[in-house]
Amino acid sequence: MLPPFLLLWLVAELTAYYLLYRGPLALAGGAAVIAALATLLLGRAWQNALTWLLVARHRSPGSTPGLAIVVGEYLAFLFTFLVLLPFERLWMPPDRLAAGRRVVLLVHGYGCSRGVWWLLRRRLEAAGCTVATLSLFPPFTSMGRMVPQLHARIEAVCRATGAERLTLVGHSMGGLIARSCLARHGHAQVAKLITLATPNAGTELARYGIGQNAREMRPASLWLHDMAGEEPGVPTLALRNPCDNYVMPQDNQTLPGATNADLPPVGHLAMLYDRRVADIVVAACTEGNARR
């Protein structure tokens, strides 16, 4: 699964940097360790900077981020991919599926796993919700191959909790998979859909991604063209992040037929840990029409 892979990749990357500095560059042991860590952090900074360079080229009107947003997104990027996901089992115990509560199923985005919901799951549970998650695998396959995984999880969660219907919350690509699941399998077990910065009309960043799912998220892709005519069939709230650095132009996050609303300006990953965003999601999940 993804978290062990990320941990192995992280160890392998640091080891390669360390051997480079110890061998050809002949640094002492302690200096080589510091240099390896610095190289890792600088590499991640460059990855993050590239997304903001694309924002400068493809942003929607009014989508200019401030320095605090850029720095906050870099820190969220480090936390997500160097701390949270590689060590997911330390952060995310199995889902606590209890009966008699509102049920929410969280669907992660591209290149991630259920670990990204670590903080939002806690906040939803504190508000009285039963929260379910899943990790879609393999991470870079077609979104169409991920849809049956989500459908199976919906059925399993409804059985385990006794809920007739649940609320789906999808971050980024997760919103597209949720929409496709509703189109393919119907909405008998889904009361509401909430999308967070979902590339409903594609994203320019997908042109530089890897995997079939990245190609499917390119603007005007055949996959998105086929999805464009599919109505969710349930009340849908499409939350647009005006300063998003992954889904651009940011107006591509809106969805015809849905209730479209803006989030506070924040980075694409940082929004997963932002209290203001959490408050909006919790309020939407605990409204009357989200009951079982």
Coordinates of C-alpha atoms in Angstrom, one line a residue:
M1 CA 0.0 0.0 0.0
L2 CA 0.9 3.7 -0.3
P3 CA 2.2 4.5 3.2
P4 CA 4.9 1.7 3.3
F5 CA 6.0 2.7 -0.2
L6 CA 6.3 6.4 0.8
L7 CA 8.4 5.4 3.9
L8 CA 10.7 3.2 1.8
W9 CA 11.0 5.9 -0.8
L10 CA 11.9 8.5 1.9
V11 CA 14.6 6.2 3.4
A12 CA 16.0 5.4 0.0
E13 CA 16.2 9.0 -1.0
L14 CA 17.9 10.1 2.2
T15 CA 20.3 7.2 2.0
A16 CA 21.2 8.1 -1.6
Y17 CA 21.9 11.7 -0.6
Y18 CA 23.9 10.6 2.4
L19 CA 26.1 8.3 0.3
L20 CA 26.6 11.0 -2.3
Y21 CA 27.9 13.5 0.4
R22 CA 30.0 10.8 2.2
G23 CA 31.5 9.3 -1.0
P24 CA 32.2 11.6 -3.9
L25 CA 31.9 14.8 -1.9
A26 CA 33.8 13.3 1.1
L27 CA 31.9 15.0 3.9
A28 CA 32.2 13.8 7.5
G29 CA 29.3 11.7 8.9
G30 CA 27.4 14.4 10.7
A31 CA 27.9 16.9 7.9
A32 CA 26.7 14.4 5.4
V33 CA 23.5 13.8 7.4
I34 CA 22.8 17.5 7.6
A35 CA 23.5 17.9 3.9
A36 CA 21.2 15.0 3.0
L37 CA 18.3 16.5 5.1
A38 CA 18.9 19.9 3.6
T39 CA 18.8 18.5 0.1
L40 CA 15.6 16.7 0.8
L41 CA 14.0 19.9 2.1
L42 CA 15.3 22.0 -0.8
G43 CA 14.0 19.5 -3.2
R44 CA 10.5 19.6 -1.7
A45 CA 10.7 23.4 -1.7
W46 CA 11.4 23.4 -5.4
Q47 CA 8.5 21.0 -6.0
N48 CA 6.2 23.3 -4.1
A49 CA 7.5 26.4 -5.9
L50 CA 6.7 24.9 -9.3
T51 CA 3.0 24.7 -8.4
W52 CA 2.9 28.4 -7.5
L53 CA 4.8 29.3 -10.7
L54 CA 1.9 27.6 -12.6
V55 CA -0.6 29.5 -10.5
A56 CA 1.0 32.7 -11.7
R57 CA 0.3 31.5 -15.3
H58 CA -3.1 29.9 -15.0
R59 CA -4.8 31.5 -12.0
S60 CA -8.4 32.7 -12.1
P61 CA -9.1 36.4 -11.5
G62 CA -8.7 37.3 -7.8
S63 CA -6.5 34.2 -7.1
T64 CA -3.3 35.8 -6.1
P65 CA -1.8 34.2 -3.0
G66 CA 0.1 36.0 -0.2
L67 CA 3.4 34.9 1.3
A68 CA 1.8 33.4 4.3
I69 CA -0.3 31.1 2.1
V70 CA 2.8 30.0 0.1
V71 CA 4.8 29.3 3.2
G72 CA 1.9 27.5 4.9
E73 CA 1.4 25.2 1.9
Y74 CA 5.1 24.3 1.9
L75 CA 4.9 23.4 5.6
A76 CA 1.7 21.4 4.9
F77 CA 3.5 19.6 2.0
L78 CA 6.4 18.6 4.3
F79 CA 4.1 17.4 7.0
T80 CA 1.9 15.4 4.6
F81 CA 4.6 13.6 2.7
L82 CA 7.5 13.4 5.2
V83 CA 5.6 12.9 8.4
L84 CA 1.9 12.0 8.1
L85 CA 1.7 9.6 5.1
P86 CA 4.9 7.6 5.6
F87 CA 3.9 6.9 9.2
E88 CA 0.2 6.7 8.7
R89 CA -0.3 3.7 11.0
L90 CA 0.9 5.8 13.9
W91 CA -1.5 8.6 13.1
M92 CA -4.6 6.8 11.8
P93 CA -6.1 3.9 13.8
P94 CA -8.9 1.9 12.1
D95 CA -12.2 3.7 11.5
R96 CA -14.5 3.8 14.5
L97 CA -17.8 2.8 12.9
A98 CA -20.6 3.4 15.3
A99 CA -24.4 3.2 14.8
G100 CA -26.9 5.9 15.5
R101 CA -24.9 8.9 14.2
R102 CA -24.5 10.8 11.0
V103 CA -22.1 8.9 8.8
V104 CA -19.4 10.7 6.7
L105 CA -17.1 8.9 4.2
L106 CA -13.9 10.8 3.4
V107 CA -12.3 10.3 -0.1
H108 CA -8.7 11.5 -0.5
G109 CA -7.0 13.0 -3.5
Y110 CA -4.2 12.2 -6.0
G111 CA -1.1 10.6 -4.6
C112 CA -2.4 10.5 -1.1
S113 CA -4.1 8.0 1.3
R114 CA -6.6 8.0 4.1
G115 CA -3.9 9.5 6.4
V116 CA -4.6 13.0 5.1
W117 CA -7.8 13.0 7.0
W118 CA -6.1 12.7 10.4
L119 CA -7.2 16.1 11.7
L120 CA -10.5 16.5 9.9
R121 CA -11.7 13.1 11.1
R122 CA -11.1 14.1 14.7
R123 CA -13.1 17.3 14.2
L124 CA -16.0 15.5 12.6
E125 CA -16.1 12.9 15.3
A126 CA -16.1 15.7 18.0
A127 CA -19.1 17.1 16.2
G128 CA -20.9 13.7 16.7
C129 CA -20.3 12.1 13.3
T130 CA -19.2 8.5 12.5
V131 CA -16.3 8.9 10.1
A132 CA -15.1 6.4 7.6
T133 CA -12.1 6.5 5.3
L134 CA -10.4 4.5 2.6
S135 CA -7.1 4.4 0.7
L136 CA -7.5 4.1 -3.1
F137 CA -4.9 1.8 -4.7
P138 CA -2.9 1.7 -6.8
P139 CA -2.3 5.4 -6.6
F140 CA -1.7 6.2 -10.2
T141 CA -4.2 4.0 -12.0
S142 CA -7.4 5.2 -13.9
M143 CA -10.0 6.8 -11.7
G144 CA -12.5 4.3 -13.2
R145 CA -10.6 1.5 -11.4
M146 CA -10.9 3.4 -8.1
V147 CA -14.7 3.8 -8.3
P148 CA -15.5 0.2 -7.4
Q149 CA -13.3 0.5 -4.3
L150 CA -15.4 3.5 -3.2
H151 CA -18.7 1.8 -4.0
A152 CA -17.6 -1.3 -2.0
R153 CA -16.6 1.0 0.9
I154 CA -20.0 2.8 0.9
E155 CA -21.8 -0.5 1.1
A156 CA -19.6 -1.8 3.9
V157 CA -19.9 1.3 6.0
C158 CA -23.7 1.4 5.6
R159 CA -23.8 -2.3 6.7
A160 CA -21.5 -1.7 9.7
T161 CA -23.3 1.4 10.9
G162 CA -26.9 0.5 10.0
A163 CA -27.1 3.8 8.1
E164 CA -29.4 4.1 5.1
R165 CA -27.4 6.9 3.6
L166 CA -24.1 8.7 4.2
T167 CA -22.4 12.0 3.2
L168 CA -19.4 11.8 0.8
V169 CA -16.6 14.3 1.2
G170 CA -14.0 14.3 -1.6
H171 CA -10.8 16.3 -1.6
S172 CA -9.4 17.1 -5.0
M173 CA -9.4 13.9 -7.2
G174 CA -11.6 12.3 -4.5
G175 CA -14.5 14.5 -5.5
L176 CA -14.3 13.2 -9.1
I177 CA -14.2 9.6 -8.0
A178 CA -17.3 10.3 -5.8
R179 CA -19.1 11.9 -8.7
S180 CA -18.2 8.9 -11.0
C181 CA -19.4 6.5 -8.3
L182 CA -22.8 8.2 -8.1
A183 CA -23.1 8.2 -11.9
R184 CA -22.2 4.5 -12.1
H185 CA -23.8 3.0 -9.0
G186 CA -26.6 5.5 -8.2
H187 CA -27.2 7.5 -5.0
A188 CA -29.5 5.3 -2.9
Q189 CA -26.9 5.2 -0.1
V190 CA -25.6 8.7 -0.4
A191 CA -27.4 11.7 1.1
K192 CA -25.0 14.5 0.1
L193 CA -21.8 15.2 -1.8
I194 CA -19.2 17.8 -0.7
T195 CA -16.2 18.4 -2.9
L196 CA -13.1 20.3 -1.7
A197 CA -11.1 21.9 -4.4
T198 CA -12.1 19.2 -6.9
P199 CA -10.9 19.7 -10.5
N200 CA -14.4 19.3 -12.0
A201 CA -13.2 20.9 -15.2
G202 CA -9.6 19.7 -14.9
T203 CA -6.4 21.3 -13.8
E204 CA -3.4 22.5 -15.7
L205 CA -1.1 20.8 -13.1
A206 CA -2.3 17.4 -14.3
R207 CA -0.3 17.9 -17.5
Y208 CA 2.8 17.3 -15.4
G209 CA 1.5 14.5 -13.3
I210 CA 2.2 10.8 -13.7
G211 CA -0.4 8.0 -14.1
Q212 CA -3.6 7.5 -16.0
N213 CA -5.6 9.4 -13.4
A214 CA -3.4 12.5 -14.0
R215 CA -4.1 12.3 -17.7
E216 CA -7.8 12.0 -17.0
M217 CA -7.7 15.2 -14.9
R218 CA -6.2 17.3 -17.7
P219 CA -8.7 20.0 -19.0
A220 CA -10.9 18.8 -21.8
S221 CA -9.9 15.2 -21.3
L222 CA -12.2 12.5 -22.6
W223 CA -12.9 11.3 -19.0
L224 CA -14.0 14.8 -17.9
H225 CA -16.0 15.2 -21.1
D226 CA -17.9 12.1 -20.3
M227 CA -18.5 13.2 -16.7
A228 CA -19.6 16.7 -17.6
G229 CA -23.1 15.5 -18.5
E230 CA -23.6 13.4 -15.3
E231 CA -25.7 15.0 -12.6
P232 CA -24.7 13.9 -9.0
G233 CA -28.4 13.3 -8.2
V234 CA -27.9 14.4 -4.6
P235 CA -27.5 17.8 -2.9
T236 CA -23.9 18.8 -3.8
L237 CA -21.7 21.5 -2.3
A238 CA -18.7 22.4 -4.4
L239 CA -16.2 24.3 -2.3
R240 CA -13.8 26.4 -4.4
N241 CA -10.3 27.3 -3.0
P242 CA -9.6 30.8 -4.5
C243 CA -5.8 30.4 -4.0
D244 CA -5.4 26.7 -4.8
N245 CA -2.0 25.8 -6.1
Y246 CA -3.0 22.3 -7.5
V247 CA -6.3 22.9 -9.2
M248 CA -6.0 25.7 -11.7
P249 CA -7.6 27.8 -13.0
Q250 CA -9.4 27.9 -9.7
D251 CA -12.8 28.4 -11.4
N252 CA -12.5 24.8 -12.7
Q253 CA -13.4 23.7 -9.2
T254 CA -17.0 24.9 -9.6
L255 CA -19.7 22.4 -10.7
P256 CA -22.8 23.3 -12.6
G257 CA -26.0 22.3 -10.7
A258 CA -24.2 22.3 -7.4
T259 CA -24.2 24.9 -4.6
N260 CA -20.8 26.6 -5.3
A261 CA -19.1 28.5 -2.5
D262 CA -15.6 29.8 -1.8
L263 CA -13.3 28.6 0.9
P264 CA -10.9 30.9 2.8
P265 CA -7.7 31.3 0.8
V266 CA -5.3 28.6 1.7
G267 CA -3.0 26.1 -0.1
H268 CA -4.3 22.8 -1.6
L269 CA -2.8 20.6 1.1
A270 CA -2.9 23.1 3.9
M271 CA -6.7 23.3 3.6
L272 CA -6.8 19.8 5.1
Y273 CA -5.5 21.1 8.4
D274 CA -7.1 24.5 8.4
R275 CA -9.6 25.2 11.2
R276 CA -11.7 27.5 9.0
V277 CA -12.1 24.9 6.3
A278 CA -12.9 22.2 8.9
D279 CA -15.7 24.4 10.4
I280 CA -17.3 24.7 6.9
V281 CA -17.1 21.0 6.3
V282 CA -18.4 20.1 9.7
A283 CA -21.3 22.4 9.4
A284 CA -22.2 21.0 6.0
C285 CA -22.0 17.4 7.2
T286 CA -24.1 18.0 10.3
E287 CA -27.0 19.9 8.6
G288 CA -30.4 18.2 8.8
N289 CA -30.3 16.8 5.2
A290 CA -27.1 14.9 6.1
R291 CA -28.9 12.7 8.7
R292 CA -29.1 9.0 8.1

